[in-house]
Coordinates of C-alpha atoms in Angstrom, one line a residue:
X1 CA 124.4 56.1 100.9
X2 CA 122.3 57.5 104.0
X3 CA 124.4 60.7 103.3
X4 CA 123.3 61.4 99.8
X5 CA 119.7 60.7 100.6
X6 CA 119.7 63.1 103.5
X7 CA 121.3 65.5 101.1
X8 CA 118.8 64.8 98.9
X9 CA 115.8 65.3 101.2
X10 CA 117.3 68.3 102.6
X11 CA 117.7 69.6 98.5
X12 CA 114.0 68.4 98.2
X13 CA 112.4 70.2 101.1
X14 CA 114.2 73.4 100.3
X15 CA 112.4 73.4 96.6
X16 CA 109.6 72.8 98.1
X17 CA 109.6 75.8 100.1
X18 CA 110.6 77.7 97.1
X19 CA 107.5 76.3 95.3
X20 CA 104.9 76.7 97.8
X21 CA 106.2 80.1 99.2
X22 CA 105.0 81.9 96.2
X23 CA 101.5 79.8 95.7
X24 CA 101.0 80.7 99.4
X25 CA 101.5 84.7 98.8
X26 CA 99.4 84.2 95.7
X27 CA 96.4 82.7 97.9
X28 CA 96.9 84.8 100.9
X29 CA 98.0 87.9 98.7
X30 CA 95.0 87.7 97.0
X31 CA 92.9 87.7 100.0
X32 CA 94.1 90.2 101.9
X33 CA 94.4 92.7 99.1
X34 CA 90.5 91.9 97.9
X35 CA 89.7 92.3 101.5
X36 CA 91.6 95.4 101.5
X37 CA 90.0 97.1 98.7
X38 CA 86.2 95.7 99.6
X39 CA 86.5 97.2 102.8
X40 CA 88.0 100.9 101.6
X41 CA 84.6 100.3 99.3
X42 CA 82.7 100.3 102.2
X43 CA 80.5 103.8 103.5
X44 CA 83.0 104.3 106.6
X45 CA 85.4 105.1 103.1
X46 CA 83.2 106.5 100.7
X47 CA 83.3 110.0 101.4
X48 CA 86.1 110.4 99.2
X49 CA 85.8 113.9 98.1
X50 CA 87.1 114.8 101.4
X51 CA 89.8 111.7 101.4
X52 CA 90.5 111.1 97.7
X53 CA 93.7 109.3 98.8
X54 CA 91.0 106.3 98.7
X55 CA 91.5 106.2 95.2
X56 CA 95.4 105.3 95.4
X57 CA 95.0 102.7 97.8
X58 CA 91.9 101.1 96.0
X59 CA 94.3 101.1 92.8
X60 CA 97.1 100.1 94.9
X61 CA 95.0 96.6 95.9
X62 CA 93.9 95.7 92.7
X63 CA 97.7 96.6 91.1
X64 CA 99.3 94.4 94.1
X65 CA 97.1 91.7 93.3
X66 CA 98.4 91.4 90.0
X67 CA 101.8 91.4 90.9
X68 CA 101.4 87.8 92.6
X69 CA 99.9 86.1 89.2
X70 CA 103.7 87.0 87.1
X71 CA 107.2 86.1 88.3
X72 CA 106.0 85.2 91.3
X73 CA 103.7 82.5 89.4
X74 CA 106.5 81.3 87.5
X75 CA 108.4 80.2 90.8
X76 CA 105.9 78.0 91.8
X77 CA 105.3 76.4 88.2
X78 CA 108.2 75.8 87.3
X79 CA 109.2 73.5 90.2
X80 CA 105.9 71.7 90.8
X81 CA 104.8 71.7 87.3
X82 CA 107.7 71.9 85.1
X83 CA 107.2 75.1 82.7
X84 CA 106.6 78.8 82.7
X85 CA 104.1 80.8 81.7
X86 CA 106.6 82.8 79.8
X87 CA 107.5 80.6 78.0
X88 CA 104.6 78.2 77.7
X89 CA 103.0 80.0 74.7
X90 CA 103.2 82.9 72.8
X91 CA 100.1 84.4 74.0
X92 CA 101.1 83.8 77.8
X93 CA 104.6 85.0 77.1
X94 CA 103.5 88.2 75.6
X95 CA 100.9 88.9 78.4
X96 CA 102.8 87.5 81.6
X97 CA 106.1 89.6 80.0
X98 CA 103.8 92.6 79.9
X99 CA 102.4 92.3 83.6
X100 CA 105.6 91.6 85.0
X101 CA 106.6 95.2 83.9
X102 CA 103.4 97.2 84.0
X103 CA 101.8 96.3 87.6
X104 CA 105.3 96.6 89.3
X105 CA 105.8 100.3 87.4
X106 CA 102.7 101.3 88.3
X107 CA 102.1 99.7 91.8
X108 CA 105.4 101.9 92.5
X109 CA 104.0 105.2 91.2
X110 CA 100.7 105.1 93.1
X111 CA 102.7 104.8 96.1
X112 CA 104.7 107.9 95.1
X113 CA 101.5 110.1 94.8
X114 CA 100.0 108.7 97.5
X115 CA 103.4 110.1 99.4
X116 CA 103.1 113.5 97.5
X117 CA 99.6 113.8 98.2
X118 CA 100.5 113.7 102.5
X119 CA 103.2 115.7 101.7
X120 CA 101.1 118.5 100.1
X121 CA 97.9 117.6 103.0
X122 CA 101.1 118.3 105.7
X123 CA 102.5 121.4 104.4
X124 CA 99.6 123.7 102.4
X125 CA 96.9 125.1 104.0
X126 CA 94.6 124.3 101.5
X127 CA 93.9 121.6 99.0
X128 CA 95.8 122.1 96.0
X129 CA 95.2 120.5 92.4
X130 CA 96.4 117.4 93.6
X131 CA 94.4 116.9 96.5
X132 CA 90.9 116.6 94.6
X133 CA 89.2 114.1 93.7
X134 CA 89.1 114.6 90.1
X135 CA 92.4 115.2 89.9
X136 CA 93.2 112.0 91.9
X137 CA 91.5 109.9 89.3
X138 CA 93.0 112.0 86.5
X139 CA 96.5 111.4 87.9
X140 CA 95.9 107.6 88.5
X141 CA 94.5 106.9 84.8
X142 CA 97.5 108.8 83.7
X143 CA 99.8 106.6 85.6
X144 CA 98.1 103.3 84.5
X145 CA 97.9 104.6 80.4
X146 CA 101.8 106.0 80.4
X147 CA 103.2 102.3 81.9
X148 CA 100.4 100.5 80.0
X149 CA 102.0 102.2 76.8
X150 CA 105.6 102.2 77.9
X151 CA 105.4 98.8 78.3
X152 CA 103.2 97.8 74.8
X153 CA 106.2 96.6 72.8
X154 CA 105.4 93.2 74.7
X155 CA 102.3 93.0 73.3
X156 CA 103.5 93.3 69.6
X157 CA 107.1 93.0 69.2
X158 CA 108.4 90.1 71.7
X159 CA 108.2 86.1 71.9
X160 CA 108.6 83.9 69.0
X161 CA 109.3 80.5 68.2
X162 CA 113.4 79.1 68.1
X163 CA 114.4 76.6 65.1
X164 CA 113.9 73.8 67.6
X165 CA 109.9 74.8 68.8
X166 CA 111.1 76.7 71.7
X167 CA 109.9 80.3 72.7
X168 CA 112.2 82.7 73.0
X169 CA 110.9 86.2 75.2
X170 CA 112.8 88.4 73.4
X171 CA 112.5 90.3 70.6
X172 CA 113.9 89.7 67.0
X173 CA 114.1 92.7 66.4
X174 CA 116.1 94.0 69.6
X175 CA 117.2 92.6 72.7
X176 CA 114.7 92.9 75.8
X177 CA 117.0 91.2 78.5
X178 CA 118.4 92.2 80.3
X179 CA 118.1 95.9 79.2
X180 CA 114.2 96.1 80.3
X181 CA 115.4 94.7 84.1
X182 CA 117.7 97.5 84.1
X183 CA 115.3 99.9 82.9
X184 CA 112.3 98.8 85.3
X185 CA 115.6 98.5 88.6
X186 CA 115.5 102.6 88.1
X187 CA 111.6 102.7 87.4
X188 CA 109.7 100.1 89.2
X189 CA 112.9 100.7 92.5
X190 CA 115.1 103.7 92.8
X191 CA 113.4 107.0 91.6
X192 CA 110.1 105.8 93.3
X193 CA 112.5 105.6 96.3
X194 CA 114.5 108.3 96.2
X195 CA 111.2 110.4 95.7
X196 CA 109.0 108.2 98.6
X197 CA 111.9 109.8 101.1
X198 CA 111.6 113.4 99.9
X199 CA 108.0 113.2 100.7
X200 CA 108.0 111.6 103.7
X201 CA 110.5 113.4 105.3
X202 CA 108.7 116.5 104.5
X203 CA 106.3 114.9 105.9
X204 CA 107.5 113.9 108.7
X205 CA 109.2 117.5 109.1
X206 CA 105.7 119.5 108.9
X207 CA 104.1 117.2 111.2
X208 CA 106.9 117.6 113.9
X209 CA 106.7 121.2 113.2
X210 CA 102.6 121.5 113.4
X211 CA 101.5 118.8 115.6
X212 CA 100.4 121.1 118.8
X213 CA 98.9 123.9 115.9
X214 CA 94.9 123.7 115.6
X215 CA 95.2 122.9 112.0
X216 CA 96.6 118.9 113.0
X217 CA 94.3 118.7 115.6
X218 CA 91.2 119.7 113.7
X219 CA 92.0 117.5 110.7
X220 CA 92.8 114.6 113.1
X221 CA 95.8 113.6 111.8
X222 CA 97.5 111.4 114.5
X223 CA 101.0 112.5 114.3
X224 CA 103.2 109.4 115.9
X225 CA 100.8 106.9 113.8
X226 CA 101.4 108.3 110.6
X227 CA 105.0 109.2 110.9
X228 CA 105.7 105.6 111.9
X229 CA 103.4 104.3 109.0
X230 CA 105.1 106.5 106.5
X231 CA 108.8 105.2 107.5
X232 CA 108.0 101.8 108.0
X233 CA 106.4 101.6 104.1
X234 CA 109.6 103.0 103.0
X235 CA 111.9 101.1 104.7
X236 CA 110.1 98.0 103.5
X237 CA 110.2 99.3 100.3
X238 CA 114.2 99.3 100.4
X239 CA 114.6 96.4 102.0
X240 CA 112.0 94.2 100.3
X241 CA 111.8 95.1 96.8
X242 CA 115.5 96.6 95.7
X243 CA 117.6 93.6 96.2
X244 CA 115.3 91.5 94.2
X245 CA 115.4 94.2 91.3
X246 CA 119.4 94.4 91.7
X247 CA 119.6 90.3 90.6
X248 CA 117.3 90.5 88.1
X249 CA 119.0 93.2 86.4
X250 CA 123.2 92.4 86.8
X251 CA 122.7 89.1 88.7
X252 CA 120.4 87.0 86.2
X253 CA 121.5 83.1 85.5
X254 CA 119.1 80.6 83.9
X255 CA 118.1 78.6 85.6
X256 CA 117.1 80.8 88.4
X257 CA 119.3 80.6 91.2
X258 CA 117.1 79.6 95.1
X259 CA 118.8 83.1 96.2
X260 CA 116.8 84.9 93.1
X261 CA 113.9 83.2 94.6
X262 CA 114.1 83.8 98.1
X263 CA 114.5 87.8 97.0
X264 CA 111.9 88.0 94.8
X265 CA 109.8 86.2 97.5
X266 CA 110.6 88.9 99.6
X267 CA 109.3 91.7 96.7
X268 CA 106.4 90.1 96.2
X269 CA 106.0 89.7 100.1
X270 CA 106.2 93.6 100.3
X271 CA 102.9 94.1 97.9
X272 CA 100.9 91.9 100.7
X273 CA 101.9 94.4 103.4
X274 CA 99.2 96.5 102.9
X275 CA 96.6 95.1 104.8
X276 CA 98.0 94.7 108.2
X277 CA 99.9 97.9 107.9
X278 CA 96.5 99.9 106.9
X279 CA 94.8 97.9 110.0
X280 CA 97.4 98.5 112.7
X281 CA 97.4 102.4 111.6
X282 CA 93.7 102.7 111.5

């Protein structure tokens, strides 16, 4: 008898770690990213003509802000209160089923320019068309509108009631899941990736190759801190966010195994990095 109620507190404490894991990341998530973004609003960062990088990681901090209010929700909800938002009502399933998709995508993408854009700062001269301002906010509003409208059909087509009063996320007219988690495993995961090291490492390779020219020293660019800032955010990226992507995508089970929960933990972990990672470079 003692052994079954061990077993059972043991069972009890683990789901409550699952629960309050992801309602933690939400409240401190939340914080740090607003904190982030107020402060890259503040004058020391307001010149950004000269720095238009601003831009991504302002966009970045609002997008990794929404990522904590979907899946990662859901975790917490569904052990402490029961349901899901995705399932909870038809408006909430068509709007939570859209986020899910759309900030991941586009968190992901901004991250990719922002790698492109040091790429091009290392290894031009001068500014090209991506390194101005306007063409910074041209290229983020182009990233938001192609993911918002990529992502749409869960706004019209998907979630709709079962005979018995259930909601069902999918579609009646095609079949979302898994076929979306595959989809958004080579979006939201493995071309940003594959792309995040090409950049880097050419990165990384023109700053080796320049860091005792005139050019790096008059442009201030701290070679060691950058370099080590640049591989850490994509190693993070692999380890943090691609398992979780794998499960969803080959892996799922319903309910949600506690090793789909730990992972996607650890993904939504990664998009409340940014903070101390910006602070301990700067």
């Amino acid at each position: 008898m003692s052994n079954n109620t061990t077993a059972t507190s043991v069972k009890s404490s683990e789901a409550l770690i699952v629960a309050y894991y992801p309602f933690t990341l939400i409240i401190v998530g939340t914080l740090l990213n607003l904190l982030t973004f107020i402060i890259l609003c503040r004058p020391t960062f307001k010149d950004t003509k000269k720095q238009p990088i601003i831009h991504y990681m302002r966009t970045i901090a609002i997008f990794d802000i929404l990522m904590l209010y979907g899946w990662n929700l859901d975790h917490y909800l569904q052990i402490v209160h029961g349901y899901i938002l995705l399932t909870y009502s038809i408006a909430t399933c068509k709007i939570f089923g859209f986020l899910n998709y759309f900030a991941s995508q586009s968190s992901a993408w901004l991250r990719v320019f922002i790698c492109l854009d040091r790429y091009l700062s290392a290894s031009r001269l001068h500014r090209t068309w991506f390194s101005h301002q306007k063409s910074v906010l041209i290229i983020i509003t182009s990233i938001i509108l192609f993911f918002m409208l990529f992502n749409l059909h869960f706004l019209i087509f998907t979630c709709f009631y079962r005979s018995n009063g259930s909601i069902n996320p999918n579609s009646q007219l095609y079949k979302i899941y898994p076929l979306w988690d595959y989809i958004n495993l080579g979006l939201y995961n493995c071309a940003p990736f594959i792309l995040m090291i090409i950049f880097n490492s050419g990165v990384i390779y023109h700053l080796i190759r320049h860091r005792h020219t005139r050019i790096i020293q008059n442009s201030r660019i701290q070679h060691r801190a950058i370099s080590i800032t640049l591989v850490l955010t994509t190693f993070l990226f692999l380890i943090m966010t691609i398992p979780a992507t794998i499960v969803a995508a080959f892996f799922f089970t319903t309910p949600t195994t506690a090793l789909a929960k730990i992972l996607d933990s650890a993904l939504y972990t990664y998009h409340i990095t940014s903070f101390p990672l910006y602070f301990i470079t700067f």
